[in-house]
PDB file of C-alpha atoms in Angstrom:
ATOM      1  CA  UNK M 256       8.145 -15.645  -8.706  1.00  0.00           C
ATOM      2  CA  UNK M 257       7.332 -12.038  -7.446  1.00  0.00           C
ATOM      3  CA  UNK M 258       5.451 -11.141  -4.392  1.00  0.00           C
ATOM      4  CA  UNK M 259       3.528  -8.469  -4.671  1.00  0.00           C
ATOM      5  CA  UNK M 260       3.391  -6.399  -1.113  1.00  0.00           C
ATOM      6  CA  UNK M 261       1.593  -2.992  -0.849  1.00  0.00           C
ATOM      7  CA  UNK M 262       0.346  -1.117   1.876  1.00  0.00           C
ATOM      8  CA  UNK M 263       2.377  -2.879   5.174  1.00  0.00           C
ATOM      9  CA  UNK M 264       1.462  -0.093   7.332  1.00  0.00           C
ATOM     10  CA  UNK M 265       3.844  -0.679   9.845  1.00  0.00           C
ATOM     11  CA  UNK M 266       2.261  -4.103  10.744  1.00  0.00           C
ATOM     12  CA  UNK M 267       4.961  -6.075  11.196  1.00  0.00           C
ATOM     13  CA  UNK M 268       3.310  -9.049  12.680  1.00  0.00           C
ATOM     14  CA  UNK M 269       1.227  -9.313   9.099  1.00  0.00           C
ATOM     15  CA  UNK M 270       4.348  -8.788   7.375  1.00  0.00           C
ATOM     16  CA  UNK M 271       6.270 -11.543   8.723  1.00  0.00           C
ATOM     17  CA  UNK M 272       2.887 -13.799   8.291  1.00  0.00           C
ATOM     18  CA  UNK M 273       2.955 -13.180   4.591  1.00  0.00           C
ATOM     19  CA  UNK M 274       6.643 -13.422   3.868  1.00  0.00           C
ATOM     20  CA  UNK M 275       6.674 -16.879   5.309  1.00  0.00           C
ATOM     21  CA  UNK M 276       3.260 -17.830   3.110  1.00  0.00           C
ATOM     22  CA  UNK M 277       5.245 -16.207   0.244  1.00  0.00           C
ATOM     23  CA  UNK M 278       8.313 -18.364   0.831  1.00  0.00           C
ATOM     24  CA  UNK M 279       7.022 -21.075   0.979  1.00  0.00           C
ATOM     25  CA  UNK M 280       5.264 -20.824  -2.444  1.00  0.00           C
ATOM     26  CA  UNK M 281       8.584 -20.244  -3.925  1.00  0.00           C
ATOM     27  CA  UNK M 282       8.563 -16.276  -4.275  1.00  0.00           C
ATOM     28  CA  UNK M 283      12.342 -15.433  -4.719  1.00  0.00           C
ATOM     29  CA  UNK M 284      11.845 -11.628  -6.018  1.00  0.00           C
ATOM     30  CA  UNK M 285      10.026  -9.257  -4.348  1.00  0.00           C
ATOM     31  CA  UNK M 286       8.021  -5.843  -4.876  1.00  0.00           C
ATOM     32  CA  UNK M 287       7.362  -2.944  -2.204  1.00  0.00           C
ATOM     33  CA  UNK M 288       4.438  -1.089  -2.813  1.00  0.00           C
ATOM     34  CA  UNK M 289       4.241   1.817  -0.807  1.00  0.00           C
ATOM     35  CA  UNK M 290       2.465   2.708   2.204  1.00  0.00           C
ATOM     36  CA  UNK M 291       5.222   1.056   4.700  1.00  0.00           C
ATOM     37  CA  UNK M 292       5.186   2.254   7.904  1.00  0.00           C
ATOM     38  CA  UNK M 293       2.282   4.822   8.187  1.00  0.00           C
ATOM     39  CA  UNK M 294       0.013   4.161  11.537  1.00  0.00           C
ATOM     40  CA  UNK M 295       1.119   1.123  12.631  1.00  0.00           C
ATOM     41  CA  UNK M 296       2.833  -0.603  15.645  1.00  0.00           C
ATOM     42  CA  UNK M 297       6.166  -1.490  14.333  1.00  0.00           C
ATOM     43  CA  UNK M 298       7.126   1.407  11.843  1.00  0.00           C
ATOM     44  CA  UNK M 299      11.346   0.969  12.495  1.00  0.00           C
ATOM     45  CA  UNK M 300      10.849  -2.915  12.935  1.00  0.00           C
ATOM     46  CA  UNK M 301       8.554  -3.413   9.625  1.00  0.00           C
ATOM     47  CA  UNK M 302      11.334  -1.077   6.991  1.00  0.00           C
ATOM     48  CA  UNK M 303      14.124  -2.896   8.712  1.00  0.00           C
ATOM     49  CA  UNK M 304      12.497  -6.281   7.667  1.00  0.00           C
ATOM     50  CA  UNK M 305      11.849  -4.669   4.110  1.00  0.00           C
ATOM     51  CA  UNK M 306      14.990  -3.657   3.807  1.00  0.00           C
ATOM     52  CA  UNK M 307      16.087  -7.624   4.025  1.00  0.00           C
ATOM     53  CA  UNK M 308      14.751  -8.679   0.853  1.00  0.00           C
ATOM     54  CA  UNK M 309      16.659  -9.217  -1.996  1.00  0.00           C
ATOM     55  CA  UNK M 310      16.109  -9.105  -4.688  1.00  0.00           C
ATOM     56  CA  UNK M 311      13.398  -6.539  -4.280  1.00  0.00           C
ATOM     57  CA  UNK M 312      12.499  -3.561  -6.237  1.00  0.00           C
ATOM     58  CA  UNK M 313      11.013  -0.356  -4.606  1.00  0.00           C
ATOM     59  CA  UNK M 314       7.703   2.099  -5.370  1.00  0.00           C
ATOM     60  CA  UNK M 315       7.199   5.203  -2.780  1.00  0.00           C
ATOM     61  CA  UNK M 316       3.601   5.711  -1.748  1.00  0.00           C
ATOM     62  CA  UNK M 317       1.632   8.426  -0.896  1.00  0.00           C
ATOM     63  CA  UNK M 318       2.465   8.322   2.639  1.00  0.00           C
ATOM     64  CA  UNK M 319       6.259   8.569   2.223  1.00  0.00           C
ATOM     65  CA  UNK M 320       5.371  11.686  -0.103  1.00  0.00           C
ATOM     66  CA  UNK M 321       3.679  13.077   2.901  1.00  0.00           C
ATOM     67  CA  UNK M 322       6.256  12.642   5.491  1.00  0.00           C
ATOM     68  CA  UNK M 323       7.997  15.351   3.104  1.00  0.00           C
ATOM     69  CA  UNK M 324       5.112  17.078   1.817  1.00  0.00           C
ATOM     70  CA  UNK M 325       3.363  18.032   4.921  1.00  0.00           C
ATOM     71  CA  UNK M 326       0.815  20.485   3.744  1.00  0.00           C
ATOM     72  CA  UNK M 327      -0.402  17.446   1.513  1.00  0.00           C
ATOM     73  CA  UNK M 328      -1.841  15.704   4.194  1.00  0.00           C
ATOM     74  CA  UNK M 329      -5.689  15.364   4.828  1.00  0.00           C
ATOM     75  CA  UNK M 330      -7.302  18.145   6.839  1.00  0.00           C
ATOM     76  CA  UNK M 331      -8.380  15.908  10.135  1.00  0.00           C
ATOM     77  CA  UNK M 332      -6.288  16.505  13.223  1.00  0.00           C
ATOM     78  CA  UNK M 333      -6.381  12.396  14.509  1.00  0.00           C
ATOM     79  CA  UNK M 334      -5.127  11.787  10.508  1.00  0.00           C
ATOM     80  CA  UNK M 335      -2.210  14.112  10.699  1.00  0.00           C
ATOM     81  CA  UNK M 336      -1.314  13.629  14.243  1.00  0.00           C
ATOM     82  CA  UNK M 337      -1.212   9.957  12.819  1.00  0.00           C
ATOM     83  CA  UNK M 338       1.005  10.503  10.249  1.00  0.00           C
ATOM     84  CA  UNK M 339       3.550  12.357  12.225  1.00  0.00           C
ATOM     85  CA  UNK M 340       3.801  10.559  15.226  1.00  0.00           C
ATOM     86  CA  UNK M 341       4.905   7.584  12.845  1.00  0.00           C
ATOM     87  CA  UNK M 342       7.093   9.965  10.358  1.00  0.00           C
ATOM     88  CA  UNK M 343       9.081  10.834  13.882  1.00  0.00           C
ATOM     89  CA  UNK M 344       9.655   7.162  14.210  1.00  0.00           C
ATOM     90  CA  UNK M 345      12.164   7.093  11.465  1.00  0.00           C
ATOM     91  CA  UNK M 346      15.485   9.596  10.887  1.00  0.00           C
ATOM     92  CA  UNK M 347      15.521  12.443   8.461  1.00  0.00           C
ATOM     93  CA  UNK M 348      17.843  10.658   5.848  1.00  0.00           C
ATOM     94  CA  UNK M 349      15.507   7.662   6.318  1.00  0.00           C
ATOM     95  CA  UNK M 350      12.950   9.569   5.645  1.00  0.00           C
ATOM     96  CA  UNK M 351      14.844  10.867   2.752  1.00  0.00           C
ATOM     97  CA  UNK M 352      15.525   7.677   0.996  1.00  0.00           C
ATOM     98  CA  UNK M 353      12.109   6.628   0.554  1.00  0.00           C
ATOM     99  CA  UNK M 354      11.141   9.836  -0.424  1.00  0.00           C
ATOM    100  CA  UNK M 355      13.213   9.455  -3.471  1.00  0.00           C
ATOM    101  CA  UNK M 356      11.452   6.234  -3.936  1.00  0.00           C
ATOM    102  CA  UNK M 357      10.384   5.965  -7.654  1.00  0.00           C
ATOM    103  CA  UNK M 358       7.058   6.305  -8.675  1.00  0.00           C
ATOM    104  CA  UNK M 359       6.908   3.378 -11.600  1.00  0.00           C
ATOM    105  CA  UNK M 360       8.500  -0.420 -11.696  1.00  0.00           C
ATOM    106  CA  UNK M 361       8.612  -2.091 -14.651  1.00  0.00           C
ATOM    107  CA  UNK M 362       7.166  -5.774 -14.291  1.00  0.00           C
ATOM    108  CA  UNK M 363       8.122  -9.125 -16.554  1.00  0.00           C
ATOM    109  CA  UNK M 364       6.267  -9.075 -19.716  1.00  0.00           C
ATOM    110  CA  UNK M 365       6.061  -5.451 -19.980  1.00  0.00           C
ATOM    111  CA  UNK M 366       3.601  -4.607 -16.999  1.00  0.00           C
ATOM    112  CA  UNK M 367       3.941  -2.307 -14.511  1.00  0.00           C
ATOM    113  CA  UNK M 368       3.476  -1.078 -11.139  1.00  0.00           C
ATOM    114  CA  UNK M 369       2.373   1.613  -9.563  1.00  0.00           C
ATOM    115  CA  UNK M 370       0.809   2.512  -6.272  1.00  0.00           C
ATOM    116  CA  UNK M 371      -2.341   3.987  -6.948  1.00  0.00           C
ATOM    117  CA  UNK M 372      -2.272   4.194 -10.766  1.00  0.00           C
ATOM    118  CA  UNK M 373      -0.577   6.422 -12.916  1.00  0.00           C
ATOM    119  CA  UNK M 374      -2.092   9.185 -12.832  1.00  0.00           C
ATOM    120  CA  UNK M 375      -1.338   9.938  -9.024  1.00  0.00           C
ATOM    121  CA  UNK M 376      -0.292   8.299  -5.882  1.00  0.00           C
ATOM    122  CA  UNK M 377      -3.661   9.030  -4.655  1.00  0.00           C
ATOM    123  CA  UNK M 378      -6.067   7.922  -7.603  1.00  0.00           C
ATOM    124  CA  UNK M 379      -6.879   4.754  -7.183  1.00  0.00           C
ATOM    125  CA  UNK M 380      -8.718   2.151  -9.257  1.00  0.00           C
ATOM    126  CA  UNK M 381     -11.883   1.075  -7.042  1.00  0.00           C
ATOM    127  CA  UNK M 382     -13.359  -2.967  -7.017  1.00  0.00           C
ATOM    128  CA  UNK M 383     -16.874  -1.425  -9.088  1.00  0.00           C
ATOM    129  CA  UNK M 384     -15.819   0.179 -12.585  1.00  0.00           C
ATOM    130  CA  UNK M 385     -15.829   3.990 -12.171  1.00  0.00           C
ATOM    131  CA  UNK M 386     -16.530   6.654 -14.769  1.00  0.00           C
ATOM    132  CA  UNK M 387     -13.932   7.111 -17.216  1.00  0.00           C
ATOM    133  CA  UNK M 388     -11.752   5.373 -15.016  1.00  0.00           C
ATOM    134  CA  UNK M 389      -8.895   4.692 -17.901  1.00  0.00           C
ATOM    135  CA  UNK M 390      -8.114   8.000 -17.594  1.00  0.00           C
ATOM    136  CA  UNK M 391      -6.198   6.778 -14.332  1.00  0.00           C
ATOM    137  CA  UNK M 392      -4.024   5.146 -16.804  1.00  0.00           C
ATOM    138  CA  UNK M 393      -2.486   8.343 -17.676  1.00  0.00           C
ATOM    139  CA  UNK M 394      -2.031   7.342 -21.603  1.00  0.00           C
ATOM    140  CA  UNK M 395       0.101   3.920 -20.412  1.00  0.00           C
ATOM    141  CA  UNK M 396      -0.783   0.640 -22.194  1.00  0.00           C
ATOM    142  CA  UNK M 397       0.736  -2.348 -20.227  1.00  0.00           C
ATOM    143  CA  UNK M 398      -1.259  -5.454 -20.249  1.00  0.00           C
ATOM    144  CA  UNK M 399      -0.878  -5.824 -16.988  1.00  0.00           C
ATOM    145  CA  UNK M 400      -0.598  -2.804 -13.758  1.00  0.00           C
ATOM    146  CA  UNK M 401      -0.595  -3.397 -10.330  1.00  0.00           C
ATOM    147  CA  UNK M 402      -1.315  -1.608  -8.187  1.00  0.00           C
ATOM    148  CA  UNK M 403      -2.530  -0.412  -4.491  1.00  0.00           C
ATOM    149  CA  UNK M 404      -3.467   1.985  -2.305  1.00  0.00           C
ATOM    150  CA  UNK M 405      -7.062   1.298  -2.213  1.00  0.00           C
ATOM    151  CA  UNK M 406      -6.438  -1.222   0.033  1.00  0.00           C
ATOM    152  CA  UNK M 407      -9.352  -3.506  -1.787  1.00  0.00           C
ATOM    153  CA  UNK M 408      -8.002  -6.796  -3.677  1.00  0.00           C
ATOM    154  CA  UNK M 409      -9.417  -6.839  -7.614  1.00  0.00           C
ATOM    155  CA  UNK M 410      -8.565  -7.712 -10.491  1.00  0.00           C
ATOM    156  CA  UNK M 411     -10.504  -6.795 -13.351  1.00  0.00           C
ATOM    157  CA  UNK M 412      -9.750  -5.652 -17.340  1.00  0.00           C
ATOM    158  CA  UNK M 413      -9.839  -1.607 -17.864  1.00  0.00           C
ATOM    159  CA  UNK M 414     -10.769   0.136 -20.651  1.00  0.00           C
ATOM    160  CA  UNK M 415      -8.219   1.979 -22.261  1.00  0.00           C
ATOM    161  CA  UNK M 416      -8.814   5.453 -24.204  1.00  0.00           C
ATOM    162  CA  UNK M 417      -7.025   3.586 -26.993  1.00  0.00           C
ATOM    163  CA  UNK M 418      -9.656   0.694 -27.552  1.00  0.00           C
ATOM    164  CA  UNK M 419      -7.353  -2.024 -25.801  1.00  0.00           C
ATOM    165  CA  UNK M 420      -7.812  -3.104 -21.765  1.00  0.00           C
ATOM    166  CA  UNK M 421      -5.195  -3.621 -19.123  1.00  0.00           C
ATOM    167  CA  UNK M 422      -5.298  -6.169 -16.377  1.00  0.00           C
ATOM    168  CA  UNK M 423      -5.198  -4.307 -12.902  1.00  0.00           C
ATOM    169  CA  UNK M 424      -4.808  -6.098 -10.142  1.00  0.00           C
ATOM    170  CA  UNK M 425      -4.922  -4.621  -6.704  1.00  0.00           C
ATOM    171  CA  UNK M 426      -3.077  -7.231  -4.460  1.00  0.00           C
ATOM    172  CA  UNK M 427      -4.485  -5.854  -1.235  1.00  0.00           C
ATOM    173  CA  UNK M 428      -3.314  -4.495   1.790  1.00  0.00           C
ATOM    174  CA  UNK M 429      -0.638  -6.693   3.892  1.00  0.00           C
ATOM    175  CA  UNK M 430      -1.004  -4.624   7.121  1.00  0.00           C
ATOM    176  CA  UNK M 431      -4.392  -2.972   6.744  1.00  0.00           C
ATOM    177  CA  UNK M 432      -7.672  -4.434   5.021  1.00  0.00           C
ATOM    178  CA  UNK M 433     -10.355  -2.661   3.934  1.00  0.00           C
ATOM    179  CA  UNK M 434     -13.166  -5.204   2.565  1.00  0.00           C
ATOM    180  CA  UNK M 435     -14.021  -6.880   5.806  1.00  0.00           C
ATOM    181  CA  UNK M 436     -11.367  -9.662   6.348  1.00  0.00           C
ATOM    182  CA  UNK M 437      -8.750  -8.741   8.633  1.00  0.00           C
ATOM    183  CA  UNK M 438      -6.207 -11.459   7.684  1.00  0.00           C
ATOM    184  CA  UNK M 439      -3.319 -10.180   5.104  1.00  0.00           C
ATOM    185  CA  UNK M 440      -3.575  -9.437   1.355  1.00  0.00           C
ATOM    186  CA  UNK M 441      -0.732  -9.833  -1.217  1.00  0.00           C
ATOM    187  CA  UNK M 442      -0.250 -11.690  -4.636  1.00  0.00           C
ATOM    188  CA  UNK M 443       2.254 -13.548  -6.504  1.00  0.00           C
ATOM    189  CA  UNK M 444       3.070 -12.756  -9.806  1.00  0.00           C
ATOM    190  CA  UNK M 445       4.010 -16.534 -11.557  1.00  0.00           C
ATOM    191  CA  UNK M 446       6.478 -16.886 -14.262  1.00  0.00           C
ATOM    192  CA  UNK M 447       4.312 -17.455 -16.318  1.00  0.00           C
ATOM    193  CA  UNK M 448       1.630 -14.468 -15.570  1.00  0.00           C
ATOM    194  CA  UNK M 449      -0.211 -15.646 -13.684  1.00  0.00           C
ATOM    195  CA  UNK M 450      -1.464 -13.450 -10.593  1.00  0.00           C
ATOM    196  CA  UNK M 451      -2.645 -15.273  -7.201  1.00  0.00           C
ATOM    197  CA  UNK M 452      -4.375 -13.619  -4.672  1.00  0.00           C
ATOM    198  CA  UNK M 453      -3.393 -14.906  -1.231  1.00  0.00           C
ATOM    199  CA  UNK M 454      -4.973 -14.576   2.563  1.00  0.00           C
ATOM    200  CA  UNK M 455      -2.653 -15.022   5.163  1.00  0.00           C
ATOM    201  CA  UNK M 456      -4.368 -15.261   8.759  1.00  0.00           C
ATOM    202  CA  UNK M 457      -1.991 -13.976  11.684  1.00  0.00           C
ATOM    203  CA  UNK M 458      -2.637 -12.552  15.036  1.00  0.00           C
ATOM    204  CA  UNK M 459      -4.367  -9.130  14.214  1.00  0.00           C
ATOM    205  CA  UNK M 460      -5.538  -8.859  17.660  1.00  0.00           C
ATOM    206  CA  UNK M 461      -1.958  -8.954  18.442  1.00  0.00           C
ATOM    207  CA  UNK M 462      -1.156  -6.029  15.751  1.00  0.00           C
ATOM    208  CA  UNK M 463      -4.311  -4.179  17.539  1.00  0.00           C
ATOM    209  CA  UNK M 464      -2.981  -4.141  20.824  1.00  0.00           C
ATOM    210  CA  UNK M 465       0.445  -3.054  20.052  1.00  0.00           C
ATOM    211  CA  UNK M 466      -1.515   0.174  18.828  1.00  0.00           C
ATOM    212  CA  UNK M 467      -1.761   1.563  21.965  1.00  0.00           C
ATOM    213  CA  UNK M 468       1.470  -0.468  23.556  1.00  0.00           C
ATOM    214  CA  UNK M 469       3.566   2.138  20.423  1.00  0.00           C
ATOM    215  CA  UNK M 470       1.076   4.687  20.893  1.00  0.00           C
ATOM    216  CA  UNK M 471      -0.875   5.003  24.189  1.00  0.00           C
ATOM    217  CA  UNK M 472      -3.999   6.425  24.527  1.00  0.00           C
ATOM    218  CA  UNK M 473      -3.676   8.673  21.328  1.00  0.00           C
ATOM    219  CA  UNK M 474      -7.369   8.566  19.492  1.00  0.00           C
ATOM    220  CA  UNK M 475      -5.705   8.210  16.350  1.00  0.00           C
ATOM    221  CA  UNK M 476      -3.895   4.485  17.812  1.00  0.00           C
ATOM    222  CA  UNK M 477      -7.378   3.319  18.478  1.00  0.00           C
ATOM    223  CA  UNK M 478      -9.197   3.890  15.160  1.00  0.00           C
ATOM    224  CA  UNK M 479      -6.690   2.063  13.364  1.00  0.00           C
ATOM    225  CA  UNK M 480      -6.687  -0.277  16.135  1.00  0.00           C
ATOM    226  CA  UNK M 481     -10.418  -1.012  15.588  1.00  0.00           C
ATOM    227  CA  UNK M 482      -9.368  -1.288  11.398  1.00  0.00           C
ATOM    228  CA  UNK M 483      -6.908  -4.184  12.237  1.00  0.00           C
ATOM    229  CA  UNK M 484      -9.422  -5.945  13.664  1.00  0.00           C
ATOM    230  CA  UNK M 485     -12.332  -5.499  11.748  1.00  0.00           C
ATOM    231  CA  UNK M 486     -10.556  -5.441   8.624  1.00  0.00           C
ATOM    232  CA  UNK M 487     -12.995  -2.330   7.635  1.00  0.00           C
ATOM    233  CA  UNK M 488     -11.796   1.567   7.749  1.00  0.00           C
ATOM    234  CA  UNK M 489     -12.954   2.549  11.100  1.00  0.00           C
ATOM    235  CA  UNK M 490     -13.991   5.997  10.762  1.00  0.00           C
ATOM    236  CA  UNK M 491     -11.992   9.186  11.689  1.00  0.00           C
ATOM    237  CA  UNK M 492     -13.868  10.632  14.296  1.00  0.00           C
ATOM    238  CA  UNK M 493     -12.901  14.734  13.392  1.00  0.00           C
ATOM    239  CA  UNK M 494     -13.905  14.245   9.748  1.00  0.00           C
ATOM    240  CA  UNK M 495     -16.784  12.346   7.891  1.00  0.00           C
ATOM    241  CA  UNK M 496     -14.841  12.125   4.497  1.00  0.00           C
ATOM    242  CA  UNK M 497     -10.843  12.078   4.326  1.00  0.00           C
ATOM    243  CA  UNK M 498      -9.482  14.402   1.274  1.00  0.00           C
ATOM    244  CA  UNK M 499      -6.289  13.234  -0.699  1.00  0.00           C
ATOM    245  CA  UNK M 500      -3.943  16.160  -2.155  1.00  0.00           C
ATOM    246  CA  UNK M 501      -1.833  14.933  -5.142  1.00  0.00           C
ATOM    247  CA  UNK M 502       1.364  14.714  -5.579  1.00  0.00           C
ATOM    248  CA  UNK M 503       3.147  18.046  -7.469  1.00  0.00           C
ATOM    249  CA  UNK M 504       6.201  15.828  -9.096  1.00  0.00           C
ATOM    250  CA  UNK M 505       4.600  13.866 -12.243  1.00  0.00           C
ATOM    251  CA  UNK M 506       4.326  10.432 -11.901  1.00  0.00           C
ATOM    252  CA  UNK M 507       5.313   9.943 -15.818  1.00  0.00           C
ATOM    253  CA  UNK M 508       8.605   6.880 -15.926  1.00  0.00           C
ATOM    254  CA  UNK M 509      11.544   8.435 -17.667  1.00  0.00           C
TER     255      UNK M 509
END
């Protein structure tokens, strides 16, 4: 069984909350969706604990594109202090390493993963049906992608351009939710195909605090701070809407 993990954020007290819940289903393989470290309290301690699962297979996320591709990053100043403050948190050739990340997993059964869709590491499939949305699909026909990013659980059927639909599922965000319940998203994929959502309550209060125990007093620390324990994107008080830049390398699987 596969657990599906996206979007950690460097929470490493939701991390370890869901790897026990995942354990004890019976998850034995694991998937890293992107989005580890970025803006949270534990950004060494949470890849270290990544980095002890095996089996596990890897996808890099926009954020790890960023710690390369600076000028990529959203124009707010509290954003992009963010980002670097926990980019400096990690060495160069770790940095490196999951930069060269890949961009596509292939799942049992012929899905796939990706961590906003493939059409971009920023592009993300939304919880409402969007306009022409299976053009996020980038001409790919699994019958089943997951995916993140979003940081919004679904899992609905998608239109393809070809007349056919795909199953995406968004498993949610382990170490940062956005739809108004702060406990920890992630799925399992069954053998069988069968994808469970799972909630995993853990101490975000705890993962709030240690905000500004990493980070001090920086503004940036306490806007996420507030997100951890809502469990809703607090807003970014230098900008009302937060551009995304994509990605230059294609995000086509050899």
């Amino acid at each position: 069984m596969l657990a599906l993990l996206y979007d950690v954020h460097g929470n490493l007290a939701a991390l370890d909350a869901v790897l026990a819940d995942a354990r004890r289903q019976g998850a034995d393989d694991w998937l890293v969706g992107g989005d580890m470290t970025a803006f949270g309290g534990w950004p060494e301690e949470t890849l270290q604990r990544l980095r002890e699962l095996r089996p596990a297979r890897w996808l890099r996320g926009n954020h790890e594109r960023w710690a390369i591709e600076a000028d990529a990053v959203p124009e707010a100043p509290l954003a992009r202090a963010g980002e670097a403050a926990t980019h400096l948190a990690l060495d160069e050739a770790t940095i490196a390493d999951l930069y060269a990340l890949p961009l596509f997993q292939p799942l049992p059964g012929g899905g796939e993963a990706w961590h906003a869709s493939p059409r971009s590491d920023v592009d993300g499939f939304l919880p409402v049906p969007g306009p022409d949305e299976g053009a996020l699909l980038a001409g790919r026909t699994p019958p089943l992608l997951v995916v993140g990013h979003t940081h919004l659980p679904i899992r609905r059927e998608v239109a393809r351009p070809d007349g056919g639909t795909t199953l995406v599922v968004n498993p949610g965000s382990v170490g940062m939710p956005f739809d108004g319940d702060p406990r920890a998203a992630y799925a399992l994929l069954h053998d069988d195909g069968r994808v469970e959502h799972r909630r995993v309550a853990y101490d975000s209060d705890r993962a709030a605090d240690r905000q500004a125990e990493r980070w001090g007093d920086a503004k940036w620390a306490a806007v996420v701070a507030d997100t951890l324990r809502s469990g809703r994107p607090a807003p970014w008080p230098d900008t009302e809407t937060i551009p995304v830049v994509p990605p230059a390398d294609s995000q086509e699987p050899a």
